[in-house]
């Protein structure tokens, strides 16, 4: 049971990285972004291209850090991939959503467009990489560490938790200490007043996409490190991510973080009683129950 | 010459239905000008149109001779105009200090002096600078909203019902502050429900009804006008 909770926390980190971006995009841009999961997949695959093609070609050695399954190549690939997905997210905003915003399109049209973006990204990934499961480093044995209380955890998984915490702290500092971060919070509070104050809200929207895209890309890479890569991986995360976002009250970053952990743990713990294939229905059930009982989420105002 | 001139402006929330119908109004350098009129007359709509939140379908809005009609609000802010909306005029989840910092968003220079100025105008804000603005009382919110607008060092300030919802003692103190701000050289266009008080402190006034300018004159003349008194000043 404790092992399941621990693994739930690890999965929760990945869900939370997705949910934080989703919640920010929803609050500031006003889009329920169904492509968020596929941004996650894209991040994982861009990192794959980096570690398996680009960085070997540049001559970065194939090192490994102690007990971890990766080395310098991944350390470089990680931020590059985050940046790449950030720009892709901005690209789709300029190409598509900006025009729809200008026309004052409603929420359903925006959500459907993002569904279109989701399919485009996933199909491109399928065409380029095929539908097989792939690993960042195939054929590597990755033994778990045995901790007290019968907890088994792989060194990679400790890295996953640390990276997620690091990114969340970084985001927190950005939002509370920098001018752009404060302007982002201001825009999320009151977009009209932000405009009147002299804040170019289109710029804030670009920043929001960038942060949302980068965080979810990080989630995808971390999942890839922990498990494997697959073109449908991000899509499968979409329901848990939405559930975490709604649970934590839409628009609330810290709520999304907590929501991510709750959903992650709930999904894993459910495998003690149910088939593992019921993980997604479990997340879906939680989402439905919240929507019925407390649609404003646990951190929402009445 | 007028520093701000609304010239024959027609505007509304949808292209089909206009709220303002060919409205003309002027603000001269150093003046306080009041806009009074019944609920729904279009007073707030007028300020929104001046600040680029609505695009006029006809007419011009001239800022020192330059037409700013339909320019995005963030660009208008860069031209030295500040605006305190009637509702939702603070960033509730930001602290008082952060609200003021946002007011100075487009300034690249050191604005600590301006912030001290705002704090000396509203000393409560300094005491509670790290409080979230959303938790403040109505009067204090209004101070945050005005403080935020002043952080730009504006040459023109648009105020939409700064005394709305305030207890009577706060009303007179907010009007005192407005006079103080005006004395530092800021031209002020103010929309007010407390029409009598507003006219008393302003140089001139406009009476708006149904999106039209039905009367404009010196404040004293409006205060002494029988029709205005009966219809808009509560007898
Ligand atoms: N966001 C909006 N969308 C559509 N119509 C609006 C909107 N805001 C106001 N109106 C309409 O525009 C007209 C003028 O409203 P406005 O807010 O300008 O009046 P006002 O003179 O400021 O009134 P008050 O004294 O109540 O503040 C009203 O008929 C109102 O219903
Ligand atoms: Mg009004």
Coordinates of C-alpha atoms and ligand atoms in Angstrom, one line a residue:
Chain A
X1 CA 0.0 0.0 0.0
X2 CA 2.7 2.4 0.9
X3 CA 4.5 1.5 -2.3
X4 CA 1.4 2.4 -4.2
X5 CA 1.2 5.7 -2.5
X6 CA 4.8 6.4 -3.3
X7 CA 4.3 5.5 -6.9
X8 CA 1.1 7.6 -6.9
X9 CA 3.2 10.6 -5.8
X10 CA 5.6 10.0 -8.7
X11 CA 2.8 9.8 -11.2
X12 CA 1.2 12.7 -9.4
X13 CA 4.3 14.9 -10.2
X14 CA 3.8 14.3 -13.9
X15 CA 0.1 14.9 -13.7
X16 CA 0.7 18.1 -11.7
X17 CA 3.2 19.4 -14.2
X18 CA 0.5 19.0 -16.9
X19 CA -2.3 20.3 -14.7
X20 CA -0.5 23.5 -13.7
X21 CA 0.0 24.5 -17.3
X22 CA -3.5 23.5 -18.3
X23 CA -5.0 25.6 -15.4
X24 CA -2.9 28.6 -16.4
X25 CA -3.8 28.4 -20.0
X26 CA -7.5 28.0 -19.1
X27 CA -7.5 31.0 -16.7
X28 CA -5.4 33.4 -18.8
X29 CA -6.1 32.4 -22.4
X30 CA -9.5 31.0 -21.8
X31 CA -9.0 27.7 -23.6
X32 CA -9.7 24.2 -22.3
X33 CA -6.6 22.9 -24.1
X34 CA -7.3 19.4 -25.3
X35 CA -3.9 19.4 -27.0
X36 CA -2.1 19.6 -23.6
X37 CA -1.5 15.9 -23.4
X38 CA -0.1 15.9 -26.9
X39 CA 2.3 18.7 -26.0
X40 CA 3.5 16.3 -23.3
X41 CA 4.1 13.5 -25.9
X42 CA 5.8 16.0 -28.2
X43 CA 8.2 17.0 -25.4
X44 CA 9.1 13.4 -24.7
X45 CA 9.8 12.7 -28.4
X46 CA 11.8 15.9 -28.9
X47 CA 14.0 14.8 -26.0
X48 CA 14.3 11.4 -27.7
X49 CA 15.5 13.0 -30.9
X50 CA 18.0 15.0 -28.9
X51 CA 19.5 12.1 -26.9
X52 CA 19.5 9.6 -29.7
X53 CA 20.4 11.6 -32.7
X54 CA 21.3 15.3 -32.3
X55 CA 23.5 15.1 -29.2
X56 CA 25.5 11.9 -30.2
X57 CA 26.1 13.7 -33.6
X58 CA 27.4 16.8 -31.8
X59 CA 29.7 14.5 -29.8
X60 CA 28.2 14.7 -26.4
X61 CA 29.4 11.5 -24.7
X62 CA 26.9 8.8 -23.6
X63 CA 27.5 9.1 -19.9
X64 CA 25.3 8.1 -17.0
X65 CA 25.1 9.7 -13.6
X66 CA 25.7 7.1 -10.9
X67 CA 22.6 5.0 -10.5
X68 CA 20.5 7.1 -12.8
X69 CA 19.6 5.9 -16.3
X70 CA 20.8 9.0 -18.1
X71 CA 23.6 11.5 -18.2
X72 CA 24.7 14.7 -19.9
X73 CA 22.7 14.1 -23.0
X74 CA 19.4 14.1 -21.1
X75 CA 20.5 17.1 -19.0
X76 CA 20.9 19.0 -22.3
X77 CA 17.9 17.5 -24.0
X78 CA 15.6 18.3 -21.1
X79 CA 15.6 22.2 -21.3
X80 CA 15.9 22.2 -25.1
X81 CA 12.8 20.1 -25.4
X82 CA 10.9 22.3 -22.9
X83 CA 11.9 25.3 -25.0
X84 CA 10.9 23.7 -28.2
X85 CA 7.4 22.8 -27.0
X86 CA 7.1 26.3 -25.5
X87 CA 7.6 27.7 -29.0
X88 CA 5.3 25.2 -30.6
X89 CA 2.6 26.3 -28.1
X90 CA 3.1 29.9 -29.0
X91 CA 3.1 29.0 -32.7
X92 CA -0.3 27.4 -32.5
X93 CA -1.6 30.4 -30.5
X94 CA -0.5 32.8 -33.2
X95 CA -1.6 30.6 -36.0
X96 CA -5.0 29.7 -34.7
X97 CA -6.2 30.9 -31.3
X98 CA -5.2 34.5 -31.7
X99 CA -7.5 34.8 -34.7
X100 CA -10.3 33.0 -32.9
X101 CA -9.9 35.4 -30.0
X102 CA -10.1 38.4 -32.2
X103 CA -13.4 37.0 -33.6
X104 CA -14.5 36.5 -30.0
X105 CA -15.2 32.8 -30.6
X106 CA -16.8 31.0 -27.8
X107 CA -15.3 28.4 -25.4
X108 CA -16.6 25.4 -27.4
X109 CA -15.0 26.5 -30.6
X110 CA -11.7 27.2 -28.9
X111 CA -11.8 23.8 -27.2
X112 CA -12.7 22.0 -30.5
X113 CA -9.8 23.8 -32.2
X114 CA -7.4 22.6 -29.6
X115 CA -8.7 19.1 -30.1
X116 CA -7.8 19.6 -33.8
X117 CA -4.3 20.6 -32.7
X118 CA -4.1 17.5 -30.5
X119 CA -4.9 15.3 -33.5
X120 CA -2.4 17.1 -35.7
X121 CA 0.4 16.7 -33.2
X122 CA -0.3 13.1 -32.5
X123 CA -0.6 12.1 -36.2
X124 CA 2.7 13.9 -36.9
X125 CA 4.3 11.9 -34.1
X126 CA 2.8 8.7 -35.4
X127 CA 4.1 9.4 -38.9
X128 CA 7.6 10.3 -37.8
X129 CA 8.2 7.8 -35.1
X130 CA 5.7 5.1 -35.6
X131 CA 3.4 3.5 -33.1
X132 CA 5.9 1.4 -31.2
X133 CA 6.9 1.8 -27.6
X134 CA 10.4 3.2 -27.3
X135 CA 12.9 3.8 -24.5
X136 CA 15.4 6.6 -24.0
X137 CA 17.9 3.9 -23.3
X138 CA 16.8 0.5 -24.4
X139 CA 17.9 -2.7 -22.7
X140 CA 19.1 -1.1 -19.4
X141 CA 18.3 -2.8 -16.2
X142 CA 17.1 -0.3 -13.7
X143 CA 17.1 -1.8 -10.2
X144 CA 15.1 -0.3 -7.5
X145 CA 16.4 0.9 -4.1
X146 CA 14.9 -0.7 -1.1
X147 CA 14.0 1.8 1.5
X148 CA 12.5 1.2 5.0
X149 CA 8.7 0.4 5.2
X150 CA 9.0 -1.8 2.2
X151 CA 9.2 1.1 -0.2
X152 CA 10.9 0.3 -3.5
X153 CA 11.9 3.2 -5.6
X154 CA 14.2 3.6 -8.5
X155 CA 16.9 6.4 -8.5
X156 CA 15.2 7.8 -11.6
X157 CA 12.0 8.2 -9.7
X158 CA 13.7 10.3 -7.0
X159 CA 15.0 12.4 -9.8
X160 CA 11.5 12.8 -11.1
X161 CA 10.2 14.1 -7.8
X162 CA 13.1 16.4 -7.4
X163 CA 12.8 17.9 -10.9
X164 CA 9.0 18.4 -10.5
X165 CA 9.6 20.2 -7.1
X166 CA 12.4 22.3 -8.7
X167 CA 10.2 23.4 -11.6
X168 CA 7.3 24.3 -9.3
X169 CA 9.5 26.3 -7.0
X170 CA 11.0 28.1 -10.1
X171 CA 7.4 28.9 -11.3
X172 CA 6.5 30.1 -7.9
X173 CA 9.5 32.5 -7.8
X174 CA 8.8 33.6 -11.4
X175 CA 5.2 34.5 -10.5
X176 CA 5.9 36.2 -7.3
X177 CA 9.3 37.9 -7.8
X178 CA 9.5 39.0 -11.4
X179 CA 7.7 41.8 -13.2
X180 CA 6.4 39.5 -15.9
X181 CA 5.2 36.9 -13.4
X182 CA 3.3 39.5 -11.5
X183 CA 1.8 40.9 -14.7
X184 CA 0.7 37.3 -15.5
X185 CA -1.0 37.0 -12.1
X186 CA -2.6 40.4 -12.6
X187 CA -3.9 39.4 -16.1
X188 CA -5.3 36.2 -14.7
X189 CA -7.0 38.3 -11.9
X190 CA -8.6 40.9 -14.1
X191 CA -7.7 41.0 -17.9
X192 CA -9.4 44.3 -18.7
X193 CA -7.7 46.1 -15.8
X194 CA -4.4 44.6 -16.9
X195 CA -4.9 46.1 -20.4
X196 CA -5.9 49.5 -18.9
X197 CA -2.8 49.4 -16.7
X198 CA -0.6 49.2 -19.8
X199 CA 0.0 45.4 -19.8
X200 CA 0.1 44.0 -23.3
X201 CA -2.1 41.0 -22.6
X202 CA -1.2 39.3 -25.9
X203 CA 2.4 39.1 -24.6
X204 CA 1.2 37.6 -21.4
X205 CA -0.8 35.1 -23.3
X206 CA 2.4 34.0 -25.2
X207 CA 4.2 33.7 -21.9
X208 CA 1.4 31.6 -20.5
X209 CA 1.5 29.2 -23.5
X210 CA 5.2 29.0 -23.2
X211 CA 5.1 28.1 -19.5
X212 CA 2.3 25.6 -20.0
X213 CA 4.0 24.0 -22.9
X214 CA 7.3 23.8 -21.2
X215 CA 6.0 22.3 -18.0
X216 CA 3.9 19.6 -19.7
X217 CA 6.9 18.8 -21.9
X218 CA 8.9 18.3 -18.7
X219 CA 6.1 15.9 -17.5
X220 CA 6.4 14.0 -20.7
X221 CA 10.1 13.6 -20.5
X222 CA 9.9 12.5 -16.9
X223 CA 7.3 9.9 -17.8
X224 CA 9.5 8.7 -20.7
X225 CA 12.4 8.3 -18.3
X226 CA 10.3 6.4 -15.8
X227 CA 8.3 4.2 -18.1
X228 CA 8.6 4.5 -21.9
X229 CA 7.5 6.6 -24.9
X230 CA 4.4 6.0 -26.9
X231 CA 2.5 8.4 -29.3
X232 CA -0.6 8.0 -27.1
X233 CA 1.1 8.6 -23.8
X234 CA 0.1 12.2 -23.4
X235 CA -3.5 11.6 -24.6
X236 CA -3.8 9.0 -21.9
X237 CA -2.8 11.6 -19.4
X238 CA -5.4 14.1 -20.5
X239 CA -8.2 12.8 -18.3
X240 CA -6.0 12.7 -15.1
X241 CA -4.7 16.2 -15.9
X242 CA -8.2 17.6 -16.4
X243 CA -9.4 15.8 -13.2
X244 CA -6.5 17.3 -11.3
X245 CA -7.2 20.8 -12.7
X246 CA -10.9 20.6 -11.8
X247 CA -10.2 19.1 -8.4
X248 CA -7.8 21.9 -7.6
X249 CA -10.2 24.6 -8.8
X250 CA -9.8 25.7 -12.4
X251 CA -7.3 28.6 -12.5
X252 CA -5.6 27.7 -9.2
X253 CA -2.0 26.7 -9.8
X254 CA -1.4 25.4 -6.3
X255 CA -4.7 23.6 -6.5
X256 CA -3.6 21.9 -9.7
X257 CA -0.4 20.8 -7.9
X258 CA -2.4 19.2 -5.0
X259 CA -5.0 17.9 -7.5
X260 CA -2.2 16.2 -9.4
X261 CA -1.0 14.3 -6.3
X262 CA -4.5 13.3 -5.3
X263 CA -5.3 11.9 -8.7
X264 CA -2.0 10.2 -9.0
X265 CA -2.3 8.5 -5.6
X266 CA -6.0 7.6 -6.2
X267 CA -5.1 6.0 -9.5
X268 CA -2.3 3.9 -8.1
X269 CA -4.1 2.9 -4.9
X270 CA -7.1 1.8 -7.0
X271 CA -4.9 -0.9 -8.5
X272 CA -4.9 -2.6 -5.2
X273 CA -8.6 -3.3 -5.7
X274 CA -9.2 -3.0 -9.4
X275 CA -7.5 -4.0 -12.6
X276 CA -4.8 -1.5 -13.6
X277 CA -6.8 -0.8 -16.8
X278 CA -9.3 0.9 -14.5
X279 CA -6.9 3.7 -13.6
X280 CA -8.3 6.1 -16.2
X281 CA -11.9 5.4 -15.3
X282 CA -10.9 6.1 -11.7
X283 CA -9.6 9.6 -12.6
X284 CA -12.7 10.1 -14.7
X285 CA -15.0 9.1 -11.9
X286 CA -13.3 11.5 -9.5
X287 CA -13.7 14.3 -12.0
X288 CA -17.4 13.5 -12.5
X289 CA -18.0 13.3 -8.8
X290 CA -16.3 16.7 -8.2
X291 CA -18.3 18.3 -11.0
X292 CA -21.5 17.0 -9.4
X293 CA -20.7 17.7 -5.8
X294 CA -18.4 20.7 -5.8
X295 CA -17.9 22.0 -9.3
X296 CA -15.7 24.9 -8.1
X297 CA -13.1 22.4 -6.8
X298 CA -11.6 22.1 -3.4
X299 CA -9.9 25.5 -3.4
X300 CA -12.8 27.4 -5.0
X301 CA -15.0 29.9 -3.4
X302 CA -18.6 29.1 -3.0
Chain B
X1 CA -6.4 74.1 -26.1
X2 CA -8.1 71.1 -24.8
X3 CA -5.8 68.3 -23.7
X4 CA -8.5 65.7 -24.4
X5 CA -11.4 66.1 -26.8
X6 CA -14.2 63.6 -27.5
X7 CA -15.5 64.7 -30.8
X8 CA -18.9 63.6 -32.0
X9 CA -18.4 60.0 -30.8
X10 CA -20.8 57.1 -31.5
X11 CA -20.0 53.8 -29.7
X12 CA -21.6 50.8 -28.2
X13 CA -21.0 47.2 -27.1
X14 CA -22.2 45.7 -30.4
X15 CA -21.9 47.1 -33.9
X16 CA -25.7 47.1 -34.2
X17 CA -26.7 49.1 -31.1
X18 CA -24.9 52.3 -30.1
X19 CA -25.0 53.6 -26.5
X20 CA -23.3 56.9 -27.2
X21 CA -24.8 59.0 -30.0
X22 CA -22.5 61.7 -31.3
X23 CA -21.2 62.8 -28.0
X24 CA -18.8 65.7 -27.7
X25 CA -16.8 66.7 -24.6
X26 CA -13.6 68.5 -23.7
X27 CA -11.1 68.5 -20.9
X28 CA -8.7 71.4 -20.6
X29 CA -5.2 71.3 -19.0
X30 CA -5.4 71.4 -15.2
X31 CA -9.2 71.0 -15.0
X32 CA -11.5 68.8 -13.1
X33 CA -14.5 68.1 -15.2
X34 CA -17.5 66.2 -13.9
X35 CA -19.9 64.0 -15.9
X36 CA -23.2 63.5 -14.3
X37 CA -26.4 61.9 -15.4
X38 CA -28.9 59.1 -14.6
X39 CA -28.1 55.4 -14.4
X40 CA -27.6 53.9 -17.8
X41 CA -26.9 57.3 -19.4
X42 CA -23.6 56.0 -20.9
X43 CA -21.2 57.6 -18.5
X44 CA -19.1 54.5 -18.0
X45 CA -19.4 53.6 -21.6
X46 CA -17.9 57.0 -22.5
X47 CA -14.8 56.4 -20.3
X48 CA -14.4 52.9 -21.8
X49 CA -14.5 54.4 -25.3
X50 CA -11.9 57.0 -24.4
X51 CA -9.6 54.3 -23.0
X52 CA -9.9 52.0 -26.0
X53 CA -12.0 49.3 -24.4
X54 CA -14.7 50.1 -27.0
X55 CA -14.0 51.2 -30.5
X56 CA -16.1 54.2 -31.6
X57 CA -18.0 53.6 -34.8
X58 CA -17.9 57.3 -35.6
X59 CA -16.1 60.4 -34.4
X60 CA -12.7 61.0 -32.9
X61 CA -11.0 61.0 -29.6
X62 CA -8.2 63.5 -29.6
X63 CA -5.4 63.4 -27.1
X64 CA -3.4 66.6 -27.5
X65 CA -4.6 66.6 -31.1
X66 CA -3.8 63.0 -31.9
X67 CA -6.7 60.7 -32.6
X68 CA -6.6 57.7 -30.2
X69 CA -10.0 56.3 -31.0
X70 CA -9.8 52.5 -31.2
X71 CA -6.1 52.3 -30.1
X72 CA -5.5 49.3 -27.7
X73 CA -5.7 50.4 -24.1
X74 CA -2.1 49.4 -23.2
X75 CA -0.9 51.9 -25.8
X76 CA -3.2 54.6 -24.5
X77 CA -1.7 54.1 -21.0
X78 CA 1.7 54.8 -22.5
X79 CA 0.5 58.2 -23.6
X80 CA -0.1 59.4 -20.0
X81 CA -3.7 58.5 -19.5
X82 CA -4.8 56.6 -16.4
X83 CA -8.2 55.1 -15.8
X84 CA -10.0 53.9 -12.7
X85 CA -13.0 51.8 -13.7
X86 CA -16.3 51.8 -11.8
X87 CA -16.1 48.1 -10.9
X88 CA -13.4 45.5 -10.8
X89 CA -10.7 48.2 -10.5
X90 CA -8.1 46.2 -8.5
X91 CA -6.2 43.0 -8.8
X92 CA -7.7 41.1 -5.8
X93 CA -5.1 38.3 -5.5
X94 CA -2.2 40.7 -5.6
X95 CA -1.0 42.6 -2.6
X96 CA -1.4 46.3 -2.3
X97 CA 2.2 46.8 -3.1
X98 CA 2.0 44.5 -6.2
X99 CA -1.1 46.4 -7.3
X100 CA 0.9 49.6 -7.2
X101 CA 3.8 47.9 -9.0
X102 CA 1.5 46.9 -11.8
X103 CA 0.4 50.5 -12.1
X104 CA 4.0 51.3 -13.0
X105 CA 4.3 48.3 -15.3
X106 CA 5.2 50.4 -18.4
X107 CA 7.7 52.6 -16.5
X108 CA 11.3 51.7 -16.9
X109 CA 12.6 54.4 -14.6
X110 CA 12.8 54.2 -10.8
X111 CA 9.2 54.7 -9.5
X112 CA 9.9 54.4 -5.8
X113 CA 9.3 58.2 -5.4
X114 CA 5.9 57.9 -7.0
X115 CA 5.0 55.0 -4.7
X116 CA 6.1 57.1 -1.7
X117 CA 3.8 59.8 -3.1
X118 CA 0.9 57.4 -3.3
X119 CA 1.6 56.2 0.3
X120 CA 1.7 59.7 1.6
X121 CA -1.7 60.4 -0.1
X122 CA -3.1 57.1 1.3
X123 CA -1.1 56.2 4.4
X124 CA -3.2 53.1 5.2
X125 CA -1.9 51.5 2.0
X126 CA 1.6 51.7 3.3
X127 CA 0.7 50.1 6.6
X128 CA -1.0 47.2 4.8
X129 CA 1.2 47.0 1.8
X130 CA 1.6 43.2 2.0
X131 CA -2.2 42.5 2.3
X132 CA -4.0 41.0 -0.6
X133 CA -6.1 43.8 -2.1
X134 CA -9.2 41.5 -2.4
X135 CA -9.5 41.3 1.4
X136 CA -9.7 45.1 1.8
X137 CA -12.8 47.2 2.6
X138 CA -14.6 49.2 -0.2
X139 CA -12.9 52.5 0.8
X140 CA -9.4 50.9 0.9
X141 CA -10.0 49.2 -2.5
X142 CA -10.9 52.5 -4.0
X143 CA -7.6 53.9 -2.6
X144 CA -5.7 51.0 -4.2
X145 CA -7.4 51.6 -7.5
X146 CA -6.6 55.3 -7.4
X147 CA -3.0 54.6 -6.2
X148 CA -2.5 52.1 -9.0
X149 CA -3.7 54.7 -11.6
X150 CA -1.4 57.3 -10.1
X151 CA 1.7 55.1 -10.4
X152 CA 1.9 56.0 -14.1
X153 CA 2.4 59.7 -13.2
X154 CA -0.5 60.4 -15.6
X155 CA -1.2 63.8 -17.1
X156 CA -4.9 62.8 -17.4
X157 CA -6.9 60.7 -14.9
X158 CA -10.3 59.2 -15.7
X159 CA -12.3 58.3 -12.6
X160 CA -15.5 56.3 -12.7
X161 CA -17.6 56.9 -9.6
X162 CA -14.7 56.9 -7.1
X163 CA -17.2 57.4 -4.2
X164 CA -19.6 54.6 -5.1
X165 CA -20.5 52.5 -2.2
X166 CA -18.4 54.5 0.3
X167 CA -19.6 55.6 3.7
X168 CA -20.3 59.4 3.8
X169 CA -17.1 60.2 5.8
X170 CA -15.0 58.5 3.1
X171 CA -16.8 60.3 0.3
X172 CA -15.6 63.7 1.4
X173 CA -12.1 62.4 2.1
X174 CA -11.9 60.8 -1.4
X175 CA -13.0 64.1 -2.9
X176 CA -10.3 65.9 -0.9
X177 CA -7.7 63.5 -2.3
X178 CA -8.9 64.1 -5.8
X179 CA -8.4 67.8 -5.3
X180 CA -4.9 67.2 -4.0
X181 CA -4.1 65.1 -7.1
X182 CA -5.5 67.8 -9.3
X183 CA -3.3 70.4 -7.5
X184 CA -0.2 68.5 -8.6
X185 CA -1.2 69.3 -12.2
X186 CA -3.2 66.2 -13.2
X187 CA -6.3 66.9 -15.4
X188 CA -9.2 64.9 -14.2
X189 CA -12.4 63.7 -15.8
X190 CA -14.7 62.3 -13.2
X191 CA -18.0 60.4 -13.4
X192 CA -20.0 60.8 -10.2
X193 CA -23.3 59.8 -8.6
X194 CA -22.7 62.3 -5.8
X195 CA -23.3 65.0 -8.4
X196 CA -23.5 67.9 -6.1
X197 CA -20.3 67.2 -4.3
X198 CA -18.5 66.4 -7.6
X199 CA -19.7 69.7 -9.2
X200 CA -18.6 71.6 -6.2
X201 CA -15.0 70.6 -6.6
X202 CA -14.9 70.7 -10.4
X203 CA -14.4 73.5 -12.8
X204 CA -17.0 72.4 -15.3
X205 CA -19.6 69.7 -15.8
X206 CA -21.5 67.8 -18.4
X207 CA -24.9 66.3 -18.1
X208 CA -25.4 63.1 -20.0
X209 CA -28.7 61.4 -20.8
X210 CA -29.3 58.5 -23.1
X211 CA -25.9 58.7 -24.7
X212 CA -26.2 62.4 -25.5
X213 CA -24.7 65.5 -24.0
X214 CA -27.8 67.4 -22.8
X215 CA -26.0 70.3 -21.1
X216 CA -22.5 71.6 -20.3
X217 CA -21.5 74.6 -18.3
X218 CA -19.3 75.9 -15.5
X219 CA -20.0 73.9 -12.3
X220 CA -21.5 76.9 -10.5
X221 CA -23.9 77.5 -13.3
X222 CA -25.0 73.8 -13.3
X223 CA -25.4 73.8 -9.5
X224 CA -27.6 76.9 -9.8
X225 CA -29.6 75.6 -12.7
X226 CA -33.1 74.7 -11.7
X227 CA -33.6 71.9 -14.2
X228 CA -30.4 70.3 -13.4
X229 CA -31.1 70.6 -9.7
X230 CA -34.5 69.0 -10.0
X231 CA -33.5 66.2 -12.4
X232 CA -30.0 65.3 -11.3
X233 CA -29.0 66.8 -8.0
X234 CA -31.9 65.5 -6.0
X235 CA -33.9 68.8 -5.7
Ligands
LIG1 N1 -20.7 45.3 -21.0 C1 -21.9 45.7 -21.5 N2 -22.4 45.1 -22.6 C2 -23.6 45.5 -23.2 N3 -24.2 46.6 -22.7 C3 -23.8 47.3 -21.7 C4 -22.5 46.9 -21.0 N4 -22.3 47.7 -20.0 C5 -23.3 48.6 -20.1 N5 -24.2 48.4 -21.0 C6 -25.4 49.1 -21.4 O1 -25.0 50.4 -21.8 C7 -25.9 51.4 -21.3 C8 -25.1 52.5 -20.6 O2 -24.4 51.9 -19.5 P1 -23.3 52.6 -18.7 O3 -22.7 51.7 -17.8 O4 -22.4 53.4 -19.6 O5 -24.2 53.6 -17.8 P2 -23.7 54.6 -16.7 O6 -24.1 56.0 -17.1 O7 -22.3 54.4 -16.3 O8 -24.7 54.1 -15.5 P3 -24.4 54.0 -13.9 O9 -24.7 55.3 -13.3 O10 -25.3 52.9 -13.5 O11 -23.0 53.5 -13.8 C9 -26.8 50.7 -20.4 O12 -28.1 50.6 -21.1 C10 -26.3 49.4 -20.1 O13 -27.2 48.4 -20.1
LIG2 MG1 -21.3 53.7 -14.8

